[in-house]
Coordinates of C-alpha atoms in Angstrom, one line a residue:
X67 CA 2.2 146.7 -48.6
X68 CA 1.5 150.3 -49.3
X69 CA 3.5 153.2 -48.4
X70 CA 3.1 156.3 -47.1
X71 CA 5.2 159.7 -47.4
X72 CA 5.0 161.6 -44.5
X73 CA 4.9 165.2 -45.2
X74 CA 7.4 167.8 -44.5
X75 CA 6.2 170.6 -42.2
X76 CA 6.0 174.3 -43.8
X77 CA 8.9 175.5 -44.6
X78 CA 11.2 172.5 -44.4
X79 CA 10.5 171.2 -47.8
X80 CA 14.6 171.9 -48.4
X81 CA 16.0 171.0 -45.1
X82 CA 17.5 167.7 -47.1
X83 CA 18.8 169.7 -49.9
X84 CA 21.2 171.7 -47.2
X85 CA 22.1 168.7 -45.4
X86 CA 25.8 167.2 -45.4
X87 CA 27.4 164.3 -43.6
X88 CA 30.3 164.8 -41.2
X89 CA 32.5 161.9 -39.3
X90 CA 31.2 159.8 -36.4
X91 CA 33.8 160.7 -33.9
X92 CA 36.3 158.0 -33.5
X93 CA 36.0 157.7 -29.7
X94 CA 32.3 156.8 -30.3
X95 CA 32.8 154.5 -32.6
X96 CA 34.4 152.2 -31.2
X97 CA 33.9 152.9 -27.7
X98 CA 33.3 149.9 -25.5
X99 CA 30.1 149.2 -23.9
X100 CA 29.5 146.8 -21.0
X101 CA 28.4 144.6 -23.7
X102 CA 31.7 141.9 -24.7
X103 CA 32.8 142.6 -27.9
X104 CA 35.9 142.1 -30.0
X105 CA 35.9 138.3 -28.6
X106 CA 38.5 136.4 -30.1
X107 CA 40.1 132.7 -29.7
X108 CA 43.5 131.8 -29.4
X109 CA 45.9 129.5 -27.3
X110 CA 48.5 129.7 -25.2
X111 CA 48.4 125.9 -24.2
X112 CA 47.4 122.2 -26.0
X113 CA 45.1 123.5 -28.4
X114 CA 43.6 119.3 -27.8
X115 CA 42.5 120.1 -24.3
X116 CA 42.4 124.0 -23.7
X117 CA 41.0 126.8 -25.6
X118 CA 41.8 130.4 -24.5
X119 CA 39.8 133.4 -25.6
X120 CA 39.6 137.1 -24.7
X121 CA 37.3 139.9 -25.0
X122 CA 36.5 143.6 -24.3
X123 CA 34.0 145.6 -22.4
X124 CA 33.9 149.2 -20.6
X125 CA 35.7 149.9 -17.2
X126 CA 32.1 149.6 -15.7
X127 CA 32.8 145.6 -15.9
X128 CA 34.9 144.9 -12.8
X129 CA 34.6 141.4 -12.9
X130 CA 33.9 138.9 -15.8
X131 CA 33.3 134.9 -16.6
X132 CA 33.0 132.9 -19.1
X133 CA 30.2 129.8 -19.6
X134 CA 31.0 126.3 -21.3
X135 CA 29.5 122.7 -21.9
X136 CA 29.9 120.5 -25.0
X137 CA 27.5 121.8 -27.9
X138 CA 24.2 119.9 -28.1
X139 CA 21.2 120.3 -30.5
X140 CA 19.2 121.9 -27.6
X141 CA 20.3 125.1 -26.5
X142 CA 18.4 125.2 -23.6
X143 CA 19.2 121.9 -22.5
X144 CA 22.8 123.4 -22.2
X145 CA 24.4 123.1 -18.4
X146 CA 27.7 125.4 -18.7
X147 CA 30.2 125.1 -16.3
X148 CA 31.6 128.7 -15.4
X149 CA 34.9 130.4 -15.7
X150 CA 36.2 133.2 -13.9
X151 CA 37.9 135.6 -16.3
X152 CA 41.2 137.4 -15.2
X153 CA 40.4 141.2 -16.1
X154 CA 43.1 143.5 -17.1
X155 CA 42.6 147.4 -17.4
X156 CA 43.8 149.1 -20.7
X157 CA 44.0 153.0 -21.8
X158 CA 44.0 153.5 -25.5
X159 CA 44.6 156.7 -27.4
X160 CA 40.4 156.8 -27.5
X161 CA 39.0 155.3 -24.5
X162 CA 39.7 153.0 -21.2
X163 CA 38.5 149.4 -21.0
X164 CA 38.5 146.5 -19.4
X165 CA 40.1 143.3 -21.1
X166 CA 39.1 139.9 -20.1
X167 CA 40.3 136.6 -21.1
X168 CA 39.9 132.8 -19.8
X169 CA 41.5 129.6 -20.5
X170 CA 39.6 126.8 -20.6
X171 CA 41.1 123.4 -19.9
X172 CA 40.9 119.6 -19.2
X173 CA 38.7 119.3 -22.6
X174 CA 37.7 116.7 -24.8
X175 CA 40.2 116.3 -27.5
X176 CA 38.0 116.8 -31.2
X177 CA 34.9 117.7 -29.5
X178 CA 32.9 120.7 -30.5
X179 CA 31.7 123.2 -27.6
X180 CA 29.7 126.3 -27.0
X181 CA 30.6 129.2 -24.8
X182 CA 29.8 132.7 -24.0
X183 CA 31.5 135.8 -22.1
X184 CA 29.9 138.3 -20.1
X185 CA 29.4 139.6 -16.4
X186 CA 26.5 137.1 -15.5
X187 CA 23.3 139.8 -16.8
X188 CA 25.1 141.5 -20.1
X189 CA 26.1 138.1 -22.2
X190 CA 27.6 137.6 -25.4
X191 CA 26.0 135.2 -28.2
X192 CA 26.7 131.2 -27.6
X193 CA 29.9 130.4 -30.1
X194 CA 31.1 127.4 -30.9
X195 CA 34.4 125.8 -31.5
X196 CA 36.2 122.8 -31.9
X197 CA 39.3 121.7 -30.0
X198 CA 41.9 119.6 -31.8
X199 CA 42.7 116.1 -32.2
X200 CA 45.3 114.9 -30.3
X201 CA 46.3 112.9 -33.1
X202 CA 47.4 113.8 -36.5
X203 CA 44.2 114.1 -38.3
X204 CA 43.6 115.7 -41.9
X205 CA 43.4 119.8 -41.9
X206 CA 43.1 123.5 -43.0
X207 CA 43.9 127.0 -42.4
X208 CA 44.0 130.4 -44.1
X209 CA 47.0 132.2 -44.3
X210 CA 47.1 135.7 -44.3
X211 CA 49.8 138.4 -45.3
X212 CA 49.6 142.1 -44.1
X213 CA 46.2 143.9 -43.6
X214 CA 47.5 146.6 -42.6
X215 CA 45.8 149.8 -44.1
X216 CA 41.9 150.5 -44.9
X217 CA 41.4 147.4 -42.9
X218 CA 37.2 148.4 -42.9
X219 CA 37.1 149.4 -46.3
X220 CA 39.0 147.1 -48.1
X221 CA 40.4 143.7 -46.3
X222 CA 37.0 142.4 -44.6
X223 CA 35.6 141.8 -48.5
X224 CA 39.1 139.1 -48.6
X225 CA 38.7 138.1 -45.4
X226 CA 35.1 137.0 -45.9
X227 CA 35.9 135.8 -49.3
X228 CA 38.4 133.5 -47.8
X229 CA 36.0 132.3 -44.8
X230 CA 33.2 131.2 -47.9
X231 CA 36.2 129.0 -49.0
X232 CA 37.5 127.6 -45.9
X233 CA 34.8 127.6 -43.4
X234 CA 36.1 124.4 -41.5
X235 CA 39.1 126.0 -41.1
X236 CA 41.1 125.3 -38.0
X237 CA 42.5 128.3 -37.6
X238 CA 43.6 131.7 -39.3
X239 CA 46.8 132.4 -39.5
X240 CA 48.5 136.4 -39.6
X241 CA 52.0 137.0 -40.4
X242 CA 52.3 140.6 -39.3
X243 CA 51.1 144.4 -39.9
X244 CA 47.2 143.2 -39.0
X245 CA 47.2 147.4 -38.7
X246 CA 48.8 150.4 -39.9
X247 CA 49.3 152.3 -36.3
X248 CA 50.3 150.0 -33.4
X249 CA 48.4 152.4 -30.9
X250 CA 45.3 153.6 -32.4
X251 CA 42.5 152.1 -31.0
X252 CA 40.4 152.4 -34.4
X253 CA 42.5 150.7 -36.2
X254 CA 42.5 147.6 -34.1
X255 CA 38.8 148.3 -34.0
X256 CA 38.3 147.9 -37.7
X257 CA 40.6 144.2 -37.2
X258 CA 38.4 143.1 -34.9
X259 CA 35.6 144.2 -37.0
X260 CA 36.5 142.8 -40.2
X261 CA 36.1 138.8 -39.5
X262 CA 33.4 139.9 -36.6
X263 CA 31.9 137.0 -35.0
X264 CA 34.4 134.4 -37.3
X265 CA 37.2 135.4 -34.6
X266 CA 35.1 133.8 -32.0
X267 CA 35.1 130.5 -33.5
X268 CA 37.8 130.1 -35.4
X269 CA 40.7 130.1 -33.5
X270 CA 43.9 133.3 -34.5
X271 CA 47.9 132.7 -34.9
X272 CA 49.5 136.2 -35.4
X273 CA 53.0 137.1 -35.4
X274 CA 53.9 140.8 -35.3
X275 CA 55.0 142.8 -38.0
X276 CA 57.0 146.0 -38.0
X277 CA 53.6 147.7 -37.3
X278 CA 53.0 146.4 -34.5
X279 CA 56.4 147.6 -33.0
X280 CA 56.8 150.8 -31.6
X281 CA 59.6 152.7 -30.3
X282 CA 59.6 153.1 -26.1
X283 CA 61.6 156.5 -24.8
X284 CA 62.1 157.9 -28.3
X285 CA 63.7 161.1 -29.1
X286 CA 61.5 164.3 -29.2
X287 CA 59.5 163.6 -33.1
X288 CA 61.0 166.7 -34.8
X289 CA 64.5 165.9 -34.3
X290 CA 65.4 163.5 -37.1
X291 CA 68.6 161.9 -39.5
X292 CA 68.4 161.9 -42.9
X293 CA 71.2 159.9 -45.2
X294 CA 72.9 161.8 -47.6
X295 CA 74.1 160.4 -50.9
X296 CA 77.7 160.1 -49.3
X297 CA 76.6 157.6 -46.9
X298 CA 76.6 160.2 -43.7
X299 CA 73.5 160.9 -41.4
X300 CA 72.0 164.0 -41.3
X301 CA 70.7 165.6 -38.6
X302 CA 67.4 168.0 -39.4
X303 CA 65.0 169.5 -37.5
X304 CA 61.7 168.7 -39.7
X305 CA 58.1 170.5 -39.6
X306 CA 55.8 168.1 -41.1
X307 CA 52.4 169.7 -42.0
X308 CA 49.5 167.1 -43.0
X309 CA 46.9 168.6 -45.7
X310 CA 43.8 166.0 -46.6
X311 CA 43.1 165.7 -50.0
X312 CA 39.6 165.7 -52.0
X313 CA 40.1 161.7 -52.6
X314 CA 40.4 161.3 -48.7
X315 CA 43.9 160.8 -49.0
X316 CA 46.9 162.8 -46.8
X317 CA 49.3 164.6 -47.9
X318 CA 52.6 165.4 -45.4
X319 CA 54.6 168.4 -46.5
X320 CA 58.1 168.2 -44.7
X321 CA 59.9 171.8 -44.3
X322 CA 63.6 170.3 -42.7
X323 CA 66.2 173.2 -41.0
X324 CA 69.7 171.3 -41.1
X325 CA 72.4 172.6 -38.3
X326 CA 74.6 175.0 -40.6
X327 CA 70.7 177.1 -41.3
X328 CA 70.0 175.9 -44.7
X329 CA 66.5 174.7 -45.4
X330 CA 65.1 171.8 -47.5
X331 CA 61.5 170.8 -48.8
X332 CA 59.6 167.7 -49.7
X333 CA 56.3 165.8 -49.7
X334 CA 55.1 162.3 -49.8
X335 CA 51.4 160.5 -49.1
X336 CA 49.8 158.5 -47.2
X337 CA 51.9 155.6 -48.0
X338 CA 54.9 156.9 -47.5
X339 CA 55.7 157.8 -51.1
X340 CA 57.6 160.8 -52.2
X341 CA 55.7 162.9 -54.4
X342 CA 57.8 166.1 -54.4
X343 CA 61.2 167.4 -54.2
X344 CA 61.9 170.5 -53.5
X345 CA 64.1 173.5 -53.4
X346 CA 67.8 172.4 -51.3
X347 CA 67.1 168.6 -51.1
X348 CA 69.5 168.0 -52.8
X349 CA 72.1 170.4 -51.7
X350 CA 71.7 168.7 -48.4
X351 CA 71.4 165.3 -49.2
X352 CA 72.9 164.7 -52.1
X353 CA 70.2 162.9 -53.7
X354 CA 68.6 164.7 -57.2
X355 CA 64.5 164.8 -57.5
X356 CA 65.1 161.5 -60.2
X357 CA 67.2 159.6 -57.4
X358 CA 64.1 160.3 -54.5
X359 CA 60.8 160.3 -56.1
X360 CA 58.5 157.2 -56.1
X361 CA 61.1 156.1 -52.9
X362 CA 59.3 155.9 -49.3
X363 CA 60.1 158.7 -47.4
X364 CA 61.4 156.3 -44.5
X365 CA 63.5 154.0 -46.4
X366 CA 66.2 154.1 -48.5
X367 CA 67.8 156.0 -50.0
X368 CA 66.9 159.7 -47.8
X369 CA 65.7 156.3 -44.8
X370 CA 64.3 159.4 -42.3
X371 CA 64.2 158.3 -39.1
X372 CA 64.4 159.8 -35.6
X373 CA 67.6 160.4 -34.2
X374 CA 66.9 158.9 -30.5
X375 CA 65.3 155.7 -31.6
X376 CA 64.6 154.3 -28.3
X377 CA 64.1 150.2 -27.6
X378 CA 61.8 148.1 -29.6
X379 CA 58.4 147.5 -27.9
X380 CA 55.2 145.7 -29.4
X381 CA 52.2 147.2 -29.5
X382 CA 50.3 147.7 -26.1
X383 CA 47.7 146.3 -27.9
X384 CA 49.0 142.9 -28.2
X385 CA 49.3 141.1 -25.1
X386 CA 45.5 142.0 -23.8
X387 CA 44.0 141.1 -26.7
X388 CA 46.1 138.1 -27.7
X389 CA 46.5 134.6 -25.2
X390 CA 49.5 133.3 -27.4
X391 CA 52.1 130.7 -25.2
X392 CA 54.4 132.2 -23.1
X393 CA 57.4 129.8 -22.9
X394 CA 60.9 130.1 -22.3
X395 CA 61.9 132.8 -24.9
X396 CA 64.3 135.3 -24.4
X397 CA 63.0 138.3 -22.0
X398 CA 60.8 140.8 -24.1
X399 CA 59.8 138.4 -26.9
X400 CA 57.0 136.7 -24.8
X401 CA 53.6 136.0 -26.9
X402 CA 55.6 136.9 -30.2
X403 CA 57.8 133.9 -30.2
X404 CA 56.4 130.6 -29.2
X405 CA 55.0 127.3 -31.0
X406 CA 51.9 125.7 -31.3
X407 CA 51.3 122.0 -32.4
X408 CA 48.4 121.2 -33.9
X409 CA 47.0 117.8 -35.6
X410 CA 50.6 116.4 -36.9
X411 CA 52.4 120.1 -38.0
X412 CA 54.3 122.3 -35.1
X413 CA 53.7 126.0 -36.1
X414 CA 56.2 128.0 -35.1
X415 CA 55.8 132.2 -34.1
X416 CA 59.5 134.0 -34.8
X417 CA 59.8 137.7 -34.2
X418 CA 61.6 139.2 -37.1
X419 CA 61.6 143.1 -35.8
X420 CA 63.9 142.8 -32.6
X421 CA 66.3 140.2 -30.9
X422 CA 66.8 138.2 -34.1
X423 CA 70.2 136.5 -32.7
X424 CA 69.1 135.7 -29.3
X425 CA 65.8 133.9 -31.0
X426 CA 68.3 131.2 -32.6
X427 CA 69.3 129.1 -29.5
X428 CA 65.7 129.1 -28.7
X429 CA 64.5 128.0 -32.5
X430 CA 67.0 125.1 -32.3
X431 CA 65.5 123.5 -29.2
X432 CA 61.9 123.8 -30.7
X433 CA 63.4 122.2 -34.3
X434 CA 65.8 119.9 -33.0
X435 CA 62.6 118.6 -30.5
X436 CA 59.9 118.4 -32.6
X437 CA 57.8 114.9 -32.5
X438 CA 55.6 116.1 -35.5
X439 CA 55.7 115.0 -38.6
X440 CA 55.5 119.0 -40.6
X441 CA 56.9 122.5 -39.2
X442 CA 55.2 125.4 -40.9
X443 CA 57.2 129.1 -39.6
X444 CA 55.9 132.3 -40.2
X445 CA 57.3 135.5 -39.4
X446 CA 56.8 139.0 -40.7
X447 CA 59.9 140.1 -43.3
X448 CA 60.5 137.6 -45.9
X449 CA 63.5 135.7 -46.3
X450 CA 63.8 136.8 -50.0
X451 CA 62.2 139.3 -50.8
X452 CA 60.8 140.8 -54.2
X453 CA 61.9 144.4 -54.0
X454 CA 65.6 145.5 -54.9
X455 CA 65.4 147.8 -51.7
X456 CA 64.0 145.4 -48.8
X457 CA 66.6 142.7 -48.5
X458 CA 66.8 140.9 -45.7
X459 CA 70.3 139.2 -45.5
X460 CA 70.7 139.1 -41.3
X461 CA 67.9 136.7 -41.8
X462 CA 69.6 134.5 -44.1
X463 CA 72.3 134.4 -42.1
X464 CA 70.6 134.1 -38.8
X465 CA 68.1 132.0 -39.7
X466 CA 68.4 130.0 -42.9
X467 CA 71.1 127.6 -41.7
X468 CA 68.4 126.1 -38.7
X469 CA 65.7 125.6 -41.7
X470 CA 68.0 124.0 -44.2
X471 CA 69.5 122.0 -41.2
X472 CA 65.9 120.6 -39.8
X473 CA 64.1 121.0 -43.7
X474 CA 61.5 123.1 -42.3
X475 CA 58.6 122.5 -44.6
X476 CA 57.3 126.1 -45.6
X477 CA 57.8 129.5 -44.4
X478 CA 55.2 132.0 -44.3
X479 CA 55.6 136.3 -44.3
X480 CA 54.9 139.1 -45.3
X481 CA 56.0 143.2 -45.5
X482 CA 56.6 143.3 -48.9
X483 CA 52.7 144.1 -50.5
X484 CA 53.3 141.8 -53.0
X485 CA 52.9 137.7 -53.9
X486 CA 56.1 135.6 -54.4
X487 CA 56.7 132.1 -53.7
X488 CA 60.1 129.9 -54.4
X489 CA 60.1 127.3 -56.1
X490 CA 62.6 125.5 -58.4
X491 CA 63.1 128.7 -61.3
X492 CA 65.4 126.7 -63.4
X493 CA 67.5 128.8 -65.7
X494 CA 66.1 131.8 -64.0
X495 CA 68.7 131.0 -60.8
X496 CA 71.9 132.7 -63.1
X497 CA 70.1 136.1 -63.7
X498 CA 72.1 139.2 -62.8
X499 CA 72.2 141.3 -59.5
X500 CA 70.7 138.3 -57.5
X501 CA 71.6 139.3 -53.6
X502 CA 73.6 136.7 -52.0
X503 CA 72.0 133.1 -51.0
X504 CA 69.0 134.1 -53.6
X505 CA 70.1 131.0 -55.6
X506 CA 69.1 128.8 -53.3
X507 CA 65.5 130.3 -52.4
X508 CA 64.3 127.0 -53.2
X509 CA 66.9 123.6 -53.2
X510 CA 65.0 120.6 -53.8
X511 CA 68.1 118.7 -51.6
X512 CA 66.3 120.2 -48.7
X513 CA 62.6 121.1 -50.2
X514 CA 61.5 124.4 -47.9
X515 CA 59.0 126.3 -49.8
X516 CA 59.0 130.3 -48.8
X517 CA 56.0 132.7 -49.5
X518 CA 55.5 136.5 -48.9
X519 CA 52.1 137.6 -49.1
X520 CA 49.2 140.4 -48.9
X521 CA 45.7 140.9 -48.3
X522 CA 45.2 144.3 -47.7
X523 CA 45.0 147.0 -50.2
X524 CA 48.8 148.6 -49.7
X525 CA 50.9 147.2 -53.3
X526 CA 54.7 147.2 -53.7
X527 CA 56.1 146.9 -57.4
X528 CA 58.3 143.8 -57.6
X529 CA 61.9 144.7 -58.6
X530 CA 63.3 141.1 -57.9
X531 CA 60.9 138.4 -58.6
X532 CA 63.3 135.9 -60.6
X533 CA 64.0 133.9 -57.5
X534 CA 60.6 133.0 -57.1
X535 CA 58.6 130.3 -59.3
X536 CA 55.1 132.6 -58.6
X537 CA 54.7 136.2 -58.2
X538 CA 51.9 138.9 -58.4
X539 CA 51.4 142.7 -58.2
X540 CA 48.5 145.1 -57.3
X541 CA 46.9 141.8 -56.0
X542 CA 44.9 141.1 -52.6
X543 CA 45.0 137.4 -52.1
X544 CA 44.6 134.9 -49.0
X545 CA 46.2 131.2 -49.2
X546 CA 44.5 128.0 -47.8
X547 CA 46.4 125.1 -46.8
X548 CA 45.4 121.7 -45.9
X549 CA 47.6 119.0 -44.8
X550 CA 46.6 115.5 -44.7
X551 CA 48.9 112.9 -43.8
X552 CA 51.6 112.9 -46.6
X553 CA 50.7 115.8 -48.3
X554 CA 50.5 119.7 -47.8
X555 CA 48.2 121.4 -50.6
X556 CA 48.7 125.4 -50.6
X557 CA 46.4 127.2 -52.9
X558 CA 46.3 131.0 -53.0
X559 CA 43.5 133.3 -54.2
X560 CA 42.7 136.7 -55.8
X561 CA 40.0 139.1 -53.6
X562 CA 37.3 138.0 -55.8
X563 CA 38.2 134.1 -54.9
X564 CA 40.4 133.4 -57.9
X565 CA 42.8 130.5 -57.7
X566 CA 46.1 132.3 -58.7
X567 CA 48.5 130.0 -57.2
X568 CA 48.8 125.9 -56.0
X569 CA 51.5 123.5 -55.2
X570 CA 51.3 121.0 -53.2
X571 CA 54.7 118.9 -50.9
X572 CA 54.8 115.7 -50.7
X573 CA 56.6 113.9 -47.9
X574 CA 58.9 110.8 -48.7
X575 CA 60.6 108.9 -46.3
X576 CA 64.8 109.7 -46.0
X577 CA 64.2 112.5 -48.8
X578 CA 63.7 115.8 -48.8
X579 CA 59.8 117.0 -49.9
X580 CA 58.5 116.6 -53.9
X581 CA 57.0 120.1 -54.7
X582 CA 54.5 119.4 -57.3
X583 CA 53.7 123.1 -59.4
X584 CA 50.0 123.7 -60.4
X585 CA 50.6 127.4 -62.0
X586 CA 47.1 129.3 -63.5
X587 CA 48.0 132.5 -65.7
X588 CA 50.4 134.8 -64.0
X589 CA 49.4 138.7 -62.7
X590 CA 52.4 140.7 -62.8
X591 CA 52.1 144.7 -64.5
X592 CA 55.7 144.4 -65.5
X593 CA 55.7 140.9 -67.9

C-alpha cells in the first residue's frame, strides 16, 4: 500500500512545532453515556443458582434490563429471558448517573451463560459466566492486595498479567484500598477500567480498606491535632498549599498557627511522606527534623488528623456499584461484612476500619456454622504486620482467638505495601522487639497461614519481617490460589509474572493443616 502526505497549507508548515498537549478534563473522561459501562459481577446470594451484576449509564436511562439464556455456539439462536434492573441515582464529585444492577436467580448450578445490560436499543456486548457447583469441585482465584494509587498507569499491567495466568479463574478477590480517594469518581473510573470487560465475567469479592472509608460530619478541614513528643494533642490551625512538580508529582507545603500564635512549617508528597522540616516544628511538637522525616505526615509520630473526626462511613461508591450479601450484620457494616460459599471453601468479608468488637458475635456464628470443608478471611489491615509503626494488636485480641479456635485456613490483607507471609520461622521466633502474640504468627498446632499483600505501585520498607517465613519490598505481585479437595496451592507472582512465592496446606483428618514451603530467591532491599 502506498502512502500519501497531505500537504500543509501556506503558512502552517510549523503549526505542529507550536503545538502542546493539555489534560482531558476529568468530567469528560469518564462521563457516563447511555451506553452501560463499568459492568461488573458479584453476589449477594448462592453463587450455584444466582448471579448478580451491576452497571452504569447516564441519568438519561430511566429504566434498565438485563437479557439471559444458557450460552450456546449460535449467538443468534440465543432466546434470553429478561430482567428488569432496579436503578438507583448517584451524584459523584464529576457527574450524575444512573446505577443499575440485577440478580439473576433459579440457575443451573455449573452451567455457563450469556447476558447483556442495557435499556432495550443501547445494549452492552453478550458476556459470559459460569455459576458454581453446588458441590465441592476443584478451583481458583486471584487474590489481590491494595491498588490503590496510579490505578491506570501502573496496576492494570498486574492485573492483566495475573488474568494470562489464571483465566479460569472463579473469581477475583480484593482486600481493600482498590483506590486512593473514596469519592473521586476518576479514580473508581480507572478500577473499573483496569480489568475492563474481565469484571463482567469473572465474578469480584472486595472488602474495604481504610480508603474506602470516609469520615461523615467532620470538623471544618483546617482545624487539626498534631501529637507532640510528650504524648499531648495539639491543636493547629494548618494552611496546606499543593505545588505540582515537573515529575507529575504533588507537593503539600503545610504552614500550622498553634493557639498561643507561634507558627510551624513542613512538607511531604504525594504519598504522605515528610520531606521537610521546618522552622518551630519542633518547638511545638517536640519532635527534631531526624525524629519526622521519611514518617507519613498522618501517622505516627506528628499522626495529623482533624480534630472533629466525625463517624466512619464507606465510600458512597460502594454499595451502587457492589451486590455483596446483606445478612444479619451489625447496623452500618452491611455489604462489608458478609460470607460467600463457594465449591467446598466459605469466604468470609470482615471490616477491619470500624465496629471491630461488635463484628465478633457475628464471626462466631458464621465459624461455628460452617458445613464447608476450608474458610479463607480476608480483611484490609494485617494481623501482623511488617512495619515497626502499623501494629495492629486490637486485632489480635479481637480477632485471633475465633481463628485459632475454628483453625481458619488462611487469612488474606493488605495496607501495608509490602509481601509477608507466616509461616513456621524457626529460630527467627526469639528475635528482639517482636510485638506481643508475633510468636505465634504461624503455630503448626492450629495451621492458619496469614498474608499481607500489594499490587499497586505505593511500597512500604519492611521494619519487622522476622515473623514471617516470606517477604518482599518495592514489589507489585498478585497470588493465585486453587483448592482441590485436600489441598490449597497459593502461589504469588512478581508484575512481570514471576513466581516469588508457593506453599501449599494440606488437610488431614483430626489435625491441624501440613504447610508444605516452596521458597524461589527472596526480594527484600534490606538483606
Amino acid at each position: 500500500m502506498l502512502a500519501f502526505a497531505v500537504p500543509f497549507a501556506e503558512g502552517q508548515e510549523h503549526d505542529h512545532d507550536n503545538w502542546q498537549p493539555t489534560p482531558y478534563a476529568l468530567n469528560r473522561a469518564y462521563a457516563p453515556t447511555p451506553m452501560p459501562e463499568r459492568v461488573i459481577l458479584t453476589w449477594n446470594e448462592d453463587p450455584a443458582s444466582t448471579q448478580s451484576v451491576t452497571w452504569r449509564t447516564d441519568t438519561s436511562v430511566k429504566k434498565s434490563v438485563a437479557e439471559i439464556a444458557i450460552a450456546n455456539v449460535n449467538g443468534r439462536a440465543l432466546n434470553p429471558e429478561r430482567v428488569q434492573a432496579e436503578t438507583t441515582y448517584f451524584q459523584s464529585d464529576l457527574n450524575e448517573a444512573h446505577y443499575h444492577s440485577v440478580t439473576f436467580r433459579n440457575l443451573q448450578a455449573d452451567t455457563l451463560y450469556a447476558y447483556r445490560v442495557g435499556d432495550g436499543e443501547n445494549w452492552s456486548e453478550y458476556f459470559h459466566f459460569r455459576t458454581a457447583s453446588d458441590r465441592a469441585r476443584p478451583f481458583s482465584f486471584i487474590y489481590f492486595g491494595d491498588a490503590q494509587n496510579e490505578v491506570k498507569t501502573h496496576w492494570s499491567r498486574v492485573f492483566r498479567e495475573a488474568f494470562r495466568d489464571a483465566p479460569r479463574a472463579a473469581f477475583t478477590l480484593h482486600a481493600g484500598d482498590l483506590v486512593n480517594e473514596d469519592a473521586w469518581d476518576a479514580e473508581w473510573g480507572e478500577w473499573h477500567g483496569a480489568p475492563a470487560w474481565v469484571n463482567g465475567t469473572i465474578p469480584v469479592i472486595a472488602t474495604p480498606g481504610n480508603h474506602e472509608y470516609f469520615r461523615a460530619n467532620q470538623g471544618p478541614e483546617n482545624e487539626r491535632f498534631w501529637q507532640t513528643k510528650a504524648g499531648a494533642d495539639l491543636p493547629v490551625i494548618v494552611e496546606v498549599v499543593e505545588e505540582h512538580q515537573e515529575d507529575g508529582s504533588e507537593l503539600y507545603k503545610v504552614t500550622a498557627i498553634a493557639p498561643d500564635g507561634r507558627t510551624a512549617y513542613l512538607e511531604f508528597n504525594d504519598d504522605d511522606e515528610i520531606t521537610r522540616v521546618g522552622d518551630g516544628v519542633e518547638t511545638l511538637t517536640g519532635f527534631s527534623e531526624a525524629e519526622l522525616l521519611g514518617t507519613d505526615y498522618d501517622d505516627a509520630p506528628l499522626d495529623d488528623r482533624r480534630r472533629d473526626n466525625g463517624t466512619p462511613s464507606v465510600s458512597t461508591h460502594w454499595r451502587p456499584q457492589f451486590a455483596f450479601p446483606v445478612q444479619d450484620v451489625p447496623e452500618g457494616l452491611e455489604e462489608t461484612v458478609y460470607y460467600i460459599d463457594y465449591q467446598g471453601v466459605r469466604f468470609i468479608s470482615l471490616d477491619s476500619n470500624r465496629s471491630r468488637d461488635a463484628q465478633v458475635p457475628w464471626l462466631r456464628k458464621v465459624l461455628a456454622d460452617n458445613p464447608n470443608r476450608w474458610t479463607v478471611l480476608t480483611f484490609h489491615h494485617p494481623m501482623f504486620s511488617p512495619a515497626s509503626d502499623r501494629d495492629n494488636p486490637e486485632l489480635r485480641a479481637l480477632w485471633k482467638p475465633l481463628f485459632d479456635e475454628f483453625k481458619v485456613d488462611l487469612v488474606l490483607s493488605g495496607h501495608d505495601h509490602t509481601y509477608a507471609r507466616t509461616g513456621d520461622v524457626g529460630e527467627k521466633v526469639g528475635t528482639e522487639n517482636v510485638p506481643t502474640g508475633y510468636q505465634q504468627a504461624y503455630d503448626a498446632n492450629i495451621g492458619t497461614v496469614y498474608v499481607v499483600s500489594v499490587s499497586g505501585p505505593k511500597m512500604y520498607d519492611i521494619t519487622k519481617g522476622d515473623f514471617a517465613r516470606r517477604v518482599a519490598e518495592d514489589t507489585q505481585l498478585y497470588q493465585i490460589v486453587a483448592i482441590d479437595d485436600s489441598v490449597l496451592t497459593f502461589k504469588a507472582y512478581t508484575a512481570t509474572g514471576e513466581l516469588y512465592d508457593a506453599f501449599t496446606l494440606e488437610k488431614r483428618d483430626g489435625e491441624a493443616n501440613r504447610l508444605r514451603e516452596i521458597l524461589p530467591p527472596e526480594n527484600r532491599a534490606n538483606q
